[in-house]
Amino acid sequence: MGVFDIVAVALWAMLPAYVPNNAAVLAGGGRPIDGGRTWNGRRLLGDGKTWRGTAAGIAAGAALALVLNAVEPGVSDLLGVGLPTFPLSVVVALPAGAMLGDVAASFVKRRTGRQRGASFPGVDQLDFVAFAFLLSFLAAPDWFGDVFTLPVLAVVLVVTPLLHLVTNAIAYALGLKDEPW
Ligand code: CTP
Ligand code: K
Ligand code: MG
């Protein structure tokens, strides 16, 4: 596979894990997952992790994966790249992993004394990737080796933080997000 193919497969395969965070920002609000509970005087997760945002994020990512499955032959032809389709387990695992990673990061942020919205460089950019990989590995081990090859994983780890920084800066500039990270 050439560099173009590797980058195309990496972006394609990760799209269902990229969208949930942004959908959660748009849909967020309502009851927090932790119900306001605290641990050692600090919120378990905080008001930034809501049921609505999480559900909307997973639904948006899964819906996108199904759309990508439907248009895969056409896009593969157009780009001249053999793009993968998502088995149903991965359709769910990628967005669910992304949201779980985001929630896990908030848990760690609260334990380390970071207020809601505080930045946590590195963690903010890669939490959702780590858990999207983990859940898709559990859901479909064959995907590692078939789609998430070492070069594809390497591209994801480099490109994701850049994409994350750019999309969050745009969301901030549009007034959709309170902080640019
Ligand atoms: N959001 C949500 N549910 C989620 C993730 C995000 O409702 N599972 C919404 C919230 O309105 C949140 C916004 O998206 O404030 C931005 O998400 P994020 O930056 O992840 O949350 P923060 O408010 O910065 O909180 P934290 O410090 O816990 O990350
Ligand atoms: K976050
Ligand atoms: Mg934030």
JSON list of C-alpha atoms and ligand atoms in Angstrom, two decimals:
[
{"chain": "A", "resi": 1, "resn": "MET", "atom": "CA", "xyz": [0.00, 0.00, 0.00]},
{"chain": "A", "resi": 2, "resn": "GLY", "atom": "CA", "xyz": [1.23, 3.49, -0.84]},
{"chain": "A", "resi": 3, "resn": "VAL", "atom": "CA", "xyz": [1.10, 6.44, 1.55]},
{"chain": "A", "resi": 4, "resn": "PHE", "atom": "CA", "xyz": [-2.12, 7.75, -0.03]},
{"chain": "A", "resi": 5, "resn": "ASP", "atom": "CA", "xyz": [-3.83, 4.38, 0.48]},
{"chain": "A", "resi": 6, "resn": "ILE", "atom": "CA", "xyz": [-2.68, 4.18, 4.10]},
{"chain": "A", "resi": 7, "resn": "VAL", "atom": "CA", "xyz": [-3.92, 7.70, 4.92]},
{"chain": "A", "resi": 8, "resn": "ALA", "atom": "CA", "xyz": [-7.23, 7.09, 3.10]},
{"chain": "A", "resi": 9, "resn": "VAL", "atom": "CA", "xyz": [-7.86, 3.83, 4.97]},
{"chain": "A", "resi": 10, "resn": "ALA", "atom": "CA", "xyz": [-6.85, 5.41, 8.31]},
{"chain": "A", "resi": 11, "resn": "LEU", "atom": "CA", "xyz": [-9.23, 8.37, 7.96]},
{"chain": "A", "resi": 12, "resn": "TRP", "atom": "CA", "xyz": [-12.05, 6.23, 6.58]},
{"chain": "A", "resi": 13, "resn": "ALA", "atom": "CA", "xyz": [-11.78, 3.59, 9.30]},
{"chain": "A", "resi": 14, "resn": "MET", "atom": "CA", "xyz": [-11.64, 6.21, 12.07]},
{"chain": "A", "resi": 15, "resn": "LEU", "atom": "CA", "xyz": [-14.47, 8.48, 10.86]},
{"chain": "A", "resi": 16, "resn": "PRO", "atom": "CA", "xyz": [-17.06, 6.66, 13.02]},
{"chain": "A", "resi": 17, "resn": "ALA", "atom": "CA", "xyz": [-14.81, 7.36, 16.03]},
{"chain": "A", "resi": 18, "resn": "TYR", "atom": "CA", "xyz": [-14.16, 11.01, 15.11]},
{"chain": "A", "resi": 19, "resn": "VAL", "atom": "CA", "xyz": [-17.79, 12.10, 14.76]},
{"chain": "A", "resi": 20, "resn": "PRO", "atom": "CA", "xyz": [-19.12, 11.14, 18.24]},
{"chain": "A", "resi": 21, "resn": "ASN", "atom": "CA", "xyz": [-17.22, 13.86, 20.13]},
{"chain": "A", "resi": 22, "resn": "ASN", "atom": "CA", "xyz": [-18.54, 16.55, 17.84]},
{"chain": "A", "resi": 23, "resn": "ALA", "atom": "CA", "xyz": [-22.08, 15.17, 17.91]},
{"chain": "A", "resi": 24, "resn": "ALA", "atom": "CA", "xyz": [-21.91, 15.12, 21.72]},
{"chain": "A", "resi": 25, "resn": "VAL", "atom": "CA", "xyz": [-20.92, 18.80, 21.76]},
{"chain": "A", "resi": 26, "resn": "LEU", "atom": "CA", "xyz": [-23.90, 19.67, 19.54]},
{"chain": "A", "resi": 27, "resn": "ALA", "atom": "CA", "xyz": [-26.39, 17.45, 21.41]},
{"chain": "A", "resi": 28, "resn": "GLY", "atom": "CA", "xyz": [-25.00, 17.75, 24.96]},
{"chain": "A", "resi": 29, "resn": "GLY", "atom": "CA", "xyz": [-27.02, 18.95, 27.90]},
{"chain": "A", "resi": 30, "resn": "GLY", "atom": "CA", "xyz": [-29.50, 17.49, 30.32]},
{"chain": "A", "resi": 31, "resn": "ARG", "atom": "CA", "xyz": [-28.79, 14.95, 33.04]},
{"chain": "A", "resi": 32, "resn": "PRO", "atom": "CA", "xyz": [-25.09, 14.28, 33.75]},
{"chain": "A", "resi": 33, "resn": "ILE", "atom": "CA", "xyz": [-24.08, 10.59, 33.72]},
{"chain": "A", "resi": 34, "resn": "ASP", "atom": "CA", "xyz": [-22.72, 10.80, 37.26]},
{"chain": "A", "resi": 35, "resn": "GLY", "atom": "CA", "xyz": [-26.03, 12.28, 38.49]},
{"chain": "A", "resi": 36, "resn": "GLY", "atom": "CA", "xyz": [-24.03, 14.92, 40.37]},
{"chain": "A", "resi": 37, "resn": "ARG", "atom": "CA", "xyz": [-22.25, 12.33, 42.54]},
{"chain": "A", "resi": 38, "resn": "THR", "atom": "CA", "xyz": [-18.87, 13.14, 44.00]},
{"chain": "A", "resi": 39, "resn": "TRP", "atom": "CA", "xyz": [-15.89, 11.12, 45.23]},
{"chain": "A", "resi": 40, "resn": "ASN", "atom": "CA", "xyz": [-13.48, 12.66, 47.73]},
{"chain": "A", "resi": 41, "resn": "GLY", "atom": "CA", "xyz": [-15.19, 16.00, 47.22]},
{"chain": "A", "resi": 42, "resn": "ARG", "atom": "CA", "xyz": [-14.81, 15.97, 43.46]},
{"chain": "A", "resi": 43, "resn": "ARG", "atom": "CA", "xyz": [-17.36, 15.11, 40.82]},
{"chain": "A", "resi": 44, "resn": "LEU", "atom": "CA", "xyz": [-17.17, 11.57, 39.49]},
{"chain": "A", "resi": 45, "resn": "LEU", "atom": "CA", "xyz": [-17.28, 12.80, 35.86]},
{"chain": "A", "resi": 46, "resn": "GLY", "atom": "CA", "xyz": [-18.75, 16.30, 35.87]},
{"chain": "A", "resi": 47, "resn": "ASP", "atom": "CA", "xyz": [-21.53, 18.14, 34.07]},
{"chain": "A", "resi": 48, "resn": "GLY", "atom": "CA", "xyz": [-19.70, 17.86, 30.72]},
{"chain": "A", "resi": 49, "resn": "LYS", "atom": "CA", "xyz": [-20.58, 14.14, 30.35]},
{"chain": "A", "resi": 50, "resn": "THR", "atom": "CA", "xyz": [-24.32, 13.78, 29.78]},
{"chain": "A", "resi": 51, "resn": "TRP", "atom": "CA", "xyz": [-26.55, 10.86, 28.81]},
{"chain": "A", "resi": 52, "resn": "ARG", "atom": "CA", "xyz": [-27.90, 12.80, 25.85]},
{"chain": "A", "resi": 53, "resn": "GLY", "atom": "CA", "xyz": [-24.49, 13.78, 24.51]},
{"chain": "A", "resi": 54, "resn": "THR", "atom": "CA", "xyz": [-23.17, 10.24, 24.90]},
{"chain": "A", "resi": 55, "resn": "ALA", "atom": "CA", "xyz": [-26.17, 8.60, 23.24]},
{"chain": "A", "resi": 56, "resn": "ALA", "atom": "CA", "xyz": [-26.15, 11.13, 20.39]},
{"chain": "A", "resi": 57, "resn": "GLY", "atom": "CA", "xyz": [-22.42, 10.59, 19.90]},
{"chain": "A", "resi": 58, "resn": "ILE", "atom": "CA", "xyz": [-22.72, 6.82, 19.64]},
{"chain": "A", "resi": 59, "resn": "ALA", "atom": "CA", "xyz": [-25.78, 7.07, 17.39]},
{"chain": "A", "resi": 60, "resn": "ALA", "atom": "CA", "xyz": [-24.09, 9.57, 15.08]},
{"chain": "A", "resi": 61, "resn": "GLY", "atom": "CA", "xyz": [-20.91, 7.48, 14.77]},
{"chain": "A", "resi": 62, "resn": "ALA", "atom": "CA", "xyz": [-22.83, 4.25, 14.14]},
{"chain": "A", "resi": 63, "resn": "ALA", "atom": "CA", "xyz": [-25.10, 5.93, 11.58]},
{"chain": "A", "resi": 64, "resn": "LEU", "atom": "CA", "xyz": [-22.05, 7.29, 9.78]},
{"chain": "A", "resi": 65, "resn": "ALA", "atom": "CA", "xyz": [-20.44, 3.83, 9.69]},
{"chain": "A", "resi": 66, "resn": "LEU", "atom": "CA", "xyz": [-23.60, 2.43, 8.04]},
{"chain": "A", "resi": 67, "resn": "VAL", "atom": "CA", "xyz": [-23.58, 5.25, 5.48]},
{"chain": "A", "resi": 68, "resn": "LEU", "atom": "CA", "xyz": [-19.89, 4.58, 4.76]},
{"chain": "A", "resi": 69, "resn": "ASN", "atom": "CA", "xyz": [-20.71, 0.87, 4.25]},
{"chain": "A", "resi": 70, "resn": "ALA", "atom": "CA", "xyz": [-23.37, 1.84, 1.72]},
{"chain": "A", "resi": 71, "resn": "VAL", "atom": "CA", "xyz": [-21.13, 4.16, -0.29]},
{"chain": "A", "resi": 72, "resn": "GLU", "atom": "CA", "xyz": [-17.91, 2.13, 0.04]},
{"chain": "A", "resi": 73, "resn": "PRO", "atom": "CA", "xyz": [-17.85, 0.63, -3.47]},
{"chain": "A", "resi": 74, "resn": "GLY", "atom": "CA", "xyz": [-18.30, 4.02, -5.12]},
{"chain": "A", "resi": 75, "resn": "VAL", "atom": "CA", "xyz": [-15.74, 5.81, -2.95]},
{"chain": "A", "resi": 76, "resn": "SER", "atom": "CA", "xyz": [-13.21, 2.97, -3.33]},
{"chain": "A", "resi": 77, "resn": "ASP", "atom": "CA", "xyz": [-13.60, 3.18, -7.11]},
{"chain": "A", "resi": 78, "resn": "LEU", "atom": "CA", "xyz": [-13.32, 6.95, -7.09]},
{"chain": "A", "resi": 79, "resn": "LEU", "atom": "CA", "xyz": [-10.12, 6.98, -4.99]},
{"chain": "A", "resi": 80, "resn": "GLY", "atom": "CA", "xyz": [-8.67, 3.79, -6.44]},
{"chain": "A", "resi": 81, "resn": "VAL", "atom": "CA", "xyz": [-8.23, 2.50, -2.89]},
{"chain": "A", "resi": 82, "resn": "GLY", "atom": "CA", "xyz": [-9.62, -0.68, -1.33]},
{"chain": "A", "resi": 83, "resn": "LEU", "atom": "CA", "xyz": [-11.53, 0.88, 1.58]},
{"chain": "A", "resi": 84, "resn": "PRO", "atom": "CA", "xyz": [-12.94, -1.42, 4.28]},
{"chain": "A", "resi": 85, "resn": "THR", "atom": "CA", "xyz": [-16.57, -1.91, 5.24]},
{"chain": "A", "resi": 86, "resn": "PHE", "atom": "CA", "xyz": [-17.48, -2.04, 8.92]},
{"chain": "A", "resi": 87, "resn": "PRO", "atom": "CA", "xyz": [-18.86, -5.27, 10.40]},
{"chain": "A", "resi": 88, "resn": "LEU", "atom": "CA", "xyz": [-21.80, -4.55, 12.72]},
{"chain": "A", "resi": 89, "resn": "SER", "atom": "CA", "xyz": [-19.68, -5.16, 15.83]},
{"chain": "A", "resi": 90, "resn": "VAL", "atom": "CA", "xyz": [-17.24, -2.47, 14.66]},
{"chain": "A", "resi": 91, "resn": "VAL", "atom": "CA", "xyz": [-20.10, -0.14, 13.66]},
{"chain": "A", "resi": 92, "resn": "VAL", "atom": "CA", "xyz": [-20.92, -0.01, 17.39]},
{"chain": "A", "resi": 93, "resn": "ALA", "atom": "CA", "xyz": [-17.43, -0.49, 18.87]},
{"chain": "A", "resi": 94, "resn": "LEU", "atom": "CA", "xyz": [-15.79, 2.52, 17.21]},
{"chain": "A", "resi": 95, "resn": "PRO", "atom": "CA", "xyz": [-18.25, 5.21, 18.43]},
{"chain": "A", "resi": 96, "resn": "ALA", "atom": "CA", "xyz": [-18.92, 3.49, 21.77]},
{"chain": "A", "resi": 97, "resn": "GLY", "atom": "CA", "xyz": [-15.16, 3.29, 22.35]},
{"chain": "A", "resi": 98, "resn": "ALA", "atom": "CA", "xyz": [-14.74, 6.94, 21.44]},
{"chain": "A", "resi": 99, "resn": "MET", "atom": "CA", "xyz": [-17.38, 8.01, 23.96]},
{"chain": "A", "resi": 100, "resn": "LEU", "atom": "CA", "xyz": [-16.06, 5.64, 26.62]},
{"chain": "A", "resi": 101, "resn": "GLY", "atom": "CA", "xyz": [-12.57, 7.08, 26.19]},
{"chain": "A", "resi": 102, "resn": "ASP", "atom": "CA", "xyz": [-13.90, 10.61, 26.59]},
{"chain": "A", "resi": 103, "resn": "VAL", "atom": "CA", "xyz": [-15.77, 9.63, 29.75]},
{"chain": "A", "resi": 104, "resn": "ALA", "atom": "CA", "xyz": [-12.73, 7.78, 31.13]},
{"chain": "A", "resi": 105, "resn": "ALA", "atom": "CA", "xyz": [-10.60, 10.88, 30.50]},
{"chain": "A", "resi": 106, "resn": "SER", "atom": "CA", "xyz": [-13.06, 13.06, 32.45]},
{"chain": "A", "resi": 107, "resn": "PHE", "atom": "CA", "xyz": [-12.91, 10.57, 35.31]},
{"chain": "A", "resi": 108, "resn": "VAL", "atom": "CA", "xyz": [-9.10, 10.90, 35.35]},
{"chain": "A", "resi": 109, "resn": "LYS", "atom": "CA", "xyz": [-9.32, 14.69, 35.01]},
{"chain": "A", "resi": 110, "resn": "ARG", "atom": "CA", "xyz": [-11.58, 14.96, 38.06]},
{"chain": "A", "resi": 111, "resn": "ARG", "atom": "CA", "xyz": [-9.34, 12.63, 40.11]},
{"chain": "A", "resi": 112, "resn": "THR", "atom": "CA", "xyz": [-6.35, 14.81, 39.25]},
{"chain": "A", "resi": 113, "resn": "GLY", "atom": "CA", "xyz": [-8.13, 17.99, 40.32]},
{"chain": "A", "resi": 114, "resn": "ARG", "atom": "CA", "xyz": [-8.88, 19.36, 36.85]},
{"chain": "A", "resi": 115, "resn": "GLN", "atom": "CA", "xyz": [-12.14, 21.31, 36.64]},
{"chain": "A", "resi": 116, "resn": "ARG", "atom": "CA", "xyz": [-14.65, 20.73, 33.86]},
{"chain": "A", "resi": 117, "resn": "GLY", "atom": "CA", "xyz": [-13.23, 22.14, 30.64]},
{"chain": "A", "resi": 118, "resn": "ALA", "atom": "CA", "xyz": [-9.61, 22.13, 31.82]},
{"chain": "A", "resi": 119, "resn": "SER", "atom": "CA", "xyz": [-7.22, 20.95, 29.13]},
{"chain": "A", "resi": 120, "resn": "PHE", "atom": "CA", "xyz": [-5.22, 17.76, 29.53]},
{"chain": "A", "resi": 121, "resn": "PRO", "atom": "CA", "xyz": [-2.75, 17.80, 26.64]},
{"chain": "A", "resi": 122, "resn": "GLY", "atom": "CA", "xyz": [-2.29, 14.43, 25.01]},
{"chain": "A", "resi": 123, "resn": "VAL", "atom": "CA", "xyz": [-5.20, 12.82, 26.83]},
{"chain": "A", "resi": 124, "resn": "ASP", "atom": "CA", "xyz": [-7.75, 15.19, 25.24]},
{"chain": "A", "resi": 125, "resn": "GLN", "atom": "CA", "xyz": [-6.49, 14.32, 21.76]},
{"chain": "A", "resi": 126, "resn": "LEU", "atom": "CA", "xyz": [-6.03, 10.57, 22.08]},
{"chain": "A", "resi": 127, "resn": "ASP", "atom": "CA", "xyz": [-8.40, 9.27, 24.80]},
{"chain": "A", "resi": 128, "resn": "PHE", "atom": "CA", "xyz": [-11.11, 8.43, 22.29]},
{"chain": "A", "resi": 129, "resn": "VAL", "atom": "CA", "xyz": [-8.66, 6.80, 19.86]},
{"chain": "A", "resi": 130, "resn": "ALA", "atom": "CA", "xyz": [-7.23, 4.48, 22.52]},
{"chain": "A", "resi": 131, "resn": "PHE", "atom": "CA", "xyz": [-10.67, 3.26, 23.58]},
{"chain": "A", "resi": 132, "resn": "ALA", "atom": "CA", "xyz": [-12.00, 3.06, 20.01]},
{"chain": "A", "resi": 133, "resn": "PHE", "atom": "CA", "xyz": [-9.05, 0.75, 19.23]},
{"chain": "A", "resi": 134, "resn": "LEU", "atom": "CA", "xyz": [-9.58, -1.24, 22.41]},
{"chain": "A", "resi": 135, "resn": "LEU", "atom": "CA", "xyz": [-13.29, -1.84, 21.84]},
{"chain": "A", "resi": 136, "resn": "SER", "atom": "CA", "xyz": [-12.89, -2.65, 18.16]},
{"chain": "A", "resi": 137, "resn": "PHE", "atom": "CA", "xyz": [-10.11, -5.07, 19.03]},
{"chain": "A", "resi": 138, "resn": "LEU", "atom": "CA", "xyz": [-12.44, -6.82, 21.49]},
{"chain": "A", "resi": 139, "resn": "ALA", "atom": "CA", "xyz": [-15.33, -6.72, 19.00]},
{"chain": "A", "resi": 140, "resn": "ALA", "atom": "CA", "xyz": [-13.40, -7.83, 15.90]},
{"chain": "A", "resi": 141, "resn": "PRO", "atom": "CA", "xyz": [-9.80, -8.95, 16.48]},
{"chain": "A", "resi": 142, "resn": "ASP", "atom": "CA", "xyz": [-9.49, -9.71, 12.74]},
{"chain": "A", "resi": 143, "resn": "TRP", "atom": "CA", "xyz": [-9.68, -5.98, 12.02]},
{"chain": "A", "resi": 144, "resn": "PHE", "atom": "CA", "xyz": [-6.19, -5.65, 13.48]},
{"chain": "A", "resi": 145, "resn": "GLY", "atom": "CA", "xyz": [-3.99, -6.94, 10.74]},
{"chain": "A", "resi": 146, "resn": "ASP", "atom": "CA", "xyz": [-6.70, -6.59, 8.06]},
{"chain": "A", "resi": 147, "resn": "VAL", "atom": "CA", "xyz": [-7.53, -2.87, 8.41]},
{"chain": "A", "resi": 148, "resn": "PHE", "atom": "CA", "xyz": [-5.74, -1.47, 11.46]},
{"chain": "A", "resi": 149, "resn": "THR", "atom": "CA", "xyz": [-2.30, -2.51, 10.24]},
{"chain": "A", "resi": 150, "resn": "LEU", "atom": "CA", "xyz": [0.77, -1.00, 11.90]},
{"chain": "A", "resi": 151, "resn": "PRO", "atom": "CA", "xyz": [1.19, 1.74, 9.25]},
{"chain": "A", "resi": 152, "resn": "VAL", "atom": "CA", "xyz": [-2.53, 2.63, 9.53]},
{"chain": "A", "resi": 153, "resn": "LEU", "atom": "CA", "xyz": [-2.31, 2.77, 13.33]},
{"chain": "A", "resi": 154, "resn": "ALA", "atom": "CA", "xyz": [0.77, 5.01, 13.06]},
{"chain": "A", "resi": 155, "resn": "VAL", "atom": "CA", "xyz": [-1.04, 7.42, 10.71]},
{"chain": "A", "resi": 156, "resn": "VAL", "atom": "CA", "xyz": [-4.06, 7.52, 13.05]},
{"chain": "A", "resi": 157, "resn": "LEU", "atom": "CA", "xyz": [-1.86, 8.40, 16.03]},
{"chain": "A", "resi": 158, "resn": "VAL", "atom": "CA", "xyz": [-0.22, 11.28, 14.14]},
{"chain": "A", "resi": 159, "resn": "VAL", "atom": "CA", "xyz": [-3.23, 12.65, 12.24]},
{"chain": "A", "resi": 160, "resn": "THR", "atom": "CA", "xyz": [-5.86, 12.40, 15.00]},
{"chain": "A", "resi": 161, "resn": "PRO", "atom": "CA", "xyz": [-4.38, 15.01, 17.37]},
{"chain": "A", "resi": 162, "resn": "LEU", "atom": "CA", "xyz": [-4.08, 17.44, 14.45]},
{"chain": "A", "resi": 163, "resn": "LEU", "atom": "CA", "xyz": [-7.67, 16.85, 13.31]},
{"chain": "A", "resi": 164, "resn": "HIS", "atom": "CA", "xyz": [-8.90, 17.12, 16.89]},
{"chain": "A", "resi": 165, "resn": "LEU", "atom": "CA", "xyz": [-7.14, 20.45, 17.45]},
{"chain": "A", "resi": 166, "resn": "VAL", "atom": "CA", "xyz": [-8.49, 21.89, 14.19]},
{"chain": "A", "resi": 167, "resn": "THR", "atom": "CA", "xyz": [-12.12, 20.74, 14.63]},
{"chain": "A", "resi": 168, "resn": "ASN", "atom": "CA", "xyz": [-12.23, 21.93, 18.25]},
{"chain": "A", "resi": 169, "resn": "ALA", "atom": "CA", "xyz": [-10.76, 25.30, 17.31]},
{"chain": "A", "resi": 170, "resn": "ILE", "atom": "CA", "xyz": [-13.47, 25.64, 14.66]},
{"chain": "A", "resi": 171, "resn": "ALA", "atom": "CA", "xyz": [-16.22, 24.60, 17.12]},
{"chain": "A", "resi": 172, "resn": "TYR", "atom": "CA", "xyz": [-14.86, 27.20, 19.57]},
{"chain": "A", "resi": 173, "resn": "ALA", "atom": "CA", "xyz": [-14.74, 29.92, 16.91]},
{"chain": "A", "resi": 174, "resn": "LEU", "atom": "CA", "xyz": [-18.36, 29.12, 16.00]},
{"chain": "A", "resi": 175, "resn": "GLY", "atom": "CA", "xyz": [-19.35, 29.45, 19.66]},
{"chain": "A", "resi": 176, "resn": "LEU", "atom": "CA", "xyz": [-20.33, 25.76, 19.92]},
{"chain": "A", "resi": 177, "resn": "LYS", "atom": "CA", "xyz": [-17.67, 24.90, 22.47]},
{"chain": "A", "resi": 178, "resn": "ASP", "atom": "CA", "xyz": [-16.51, 26.77, 25.58]},
{"chain": "A", "resi": 179, "resn": "GLU", "atom": "CA", "xyz": [-12.80, 26.05, 25.10]},
{"chain": "A", "resi": 180, "resn": "PRO", "atom": "CA", "xyz": [-10.68, 25.62, 21.99]},
{"chain": "A", "resi": 181, "resn": "TRP", "atom": "CA", "xyz": [-9.49, 22.10, 23.05]},
{"chain": "B", "resi": 1, "resn": "CTP", "atom": "N1", "xyz": [-20.77, 16.38, 25.99]},
{"chain": "B", "resi": 1, "resn": "CTP", "atom": "C1", "xyz": [-21.81, 15.62, 26.53]},
{"chain": "B", "resi": 1, "resn": "CTP", "atom": "N2", "xyz": [-21.62, 14.28, 26.77]},
{"chain": "B", "resi": 1, "resn": "CTP", "atom": "C2", "xyz": [-20.43, 13.68, 26.50]},
{"chain": "B", "resi": 1, "resn": "CTP", "atom": "C3", "xyz": [-19.38, 14.44, 25.95]},
{"chain": "B", "resi": 1, "resn": "CTP", "atom": "C4", "xyz": [-19.58, 15.80, 25.72]},
{"chain": "B", "resi": 1, "resn": "CTP", "atom": "O1", "xyz": [-22.89, 16.14, 26.78]},
{"chain": "B", "resi": 1, "resn": "CTP", "atom": "N3", "xyz": [-20.29, 12.36, 26.73]},
{"chain": "B", "resi": 1, "resn": "CTP", "atom": "C5", "xyz": [-21.01, 17.82, 25.72]},
{"chain": "B", "resi": 1, "resn": "CTP", "atom": "C6", "xyz": [-21.04, 18.64, 27.01]},
{"chain": "B", "resi": 1, "resn": "CTP", "atom": "O2", "xyz": [-21.95, 19.70, 26.82]},
{"chain": "B", "resi": 1, "resn": "CTP", "atom": "C7", "xyz": [-19.62, 19.13, 27.12]},
{"chain": "B", "resi": 1, "resn": "CTP", "atom": "C8", "xyz": [-19.26, 19.42, 25.65]},
{"chain": "B", "resi": 1, "resn": "CTP", "atom": "O3", "xyz": [-19.94, 18.37, 24.94]},
{"chain": "B", "resi": 1, "resn": "CTP", "atom": "O4", "xyz": [-19.49, 20.29, 27.91]},
{"chain": "B", "resi": 1, "resn": "CTP", "atom": "C9", "xyz": [-17.78, 19.42, 25.38]},
{"chain": "B", "resi": 1, "resn": "CTP", "atom": "O5", "xyz": [-17.24, 18.13, 25.59]},
{"chain": "B", "resi": 1, "resn": "CTP", "atom": "P1", "xyz": [-15.88, 17.94, 26.39]},
{"chain": "B", "resi": 1, "resn": "CTP", "atom": "O6", "xyz": [-14.87, 18.92, 25.97]},
{"chain": "B", "resi": 1, "resn": "CTP", "atom": "O7", "xyz": [-15.55, 16.49, 26.30]},
{"chain": "B", "resi": 1, "resn": "CTP", "atom": "O8", "xyz": [-16.36, 18.20, 27.91]},
{"chain": "B", "resi": 1, "resn": "CTP", "atom": "P2", "xyz": [-15.94, 19.34, 28.96]},
{"chain": "B", "resi": 1, "resn": "CTP", "atom": "O9", "xyz": [-17.14, 20.19, 29.22]},
{"chain": "B", "resi": 1, "resn": "CTP", "atom": "O10", "xyz": [-14.67, 19.98, 28.55]},
{"chain": "B", "resi": 1, "resn": "CTP", "atom": "O11", "xyz": [-15.71, 18.49, 30.30]},
{"chain": "B", "resi": 1, "resn": "CTP", "atom": "P3", "xyz": [-14.42, 17.62, 30.72]},
{"chain": "B", "resi": 1, "resn": "CTP", "atom": "O12", "xyz": [-13.50, 18.54, 31.45]},
{"chain": "B", "resi": 1, "resn": "CTP", "atom": "O13", "xyz": [-15.00, 16.59, 31.62]},
{"chain": "B", "resi": 1, "resn": "CTP", "atom": "O14", "xyz": [-13.84, 17.02, 29.49]},
{"chain": "B", "resi": 2, "resn": "K", "atom": "K", "xyz": [-12.84, 15.62, 25.99]},
{"chain": "B", "resi": 3, "resn": "MG", "atom": "MG", "xyz": [-13.46, 20.02, 26.98]}
]
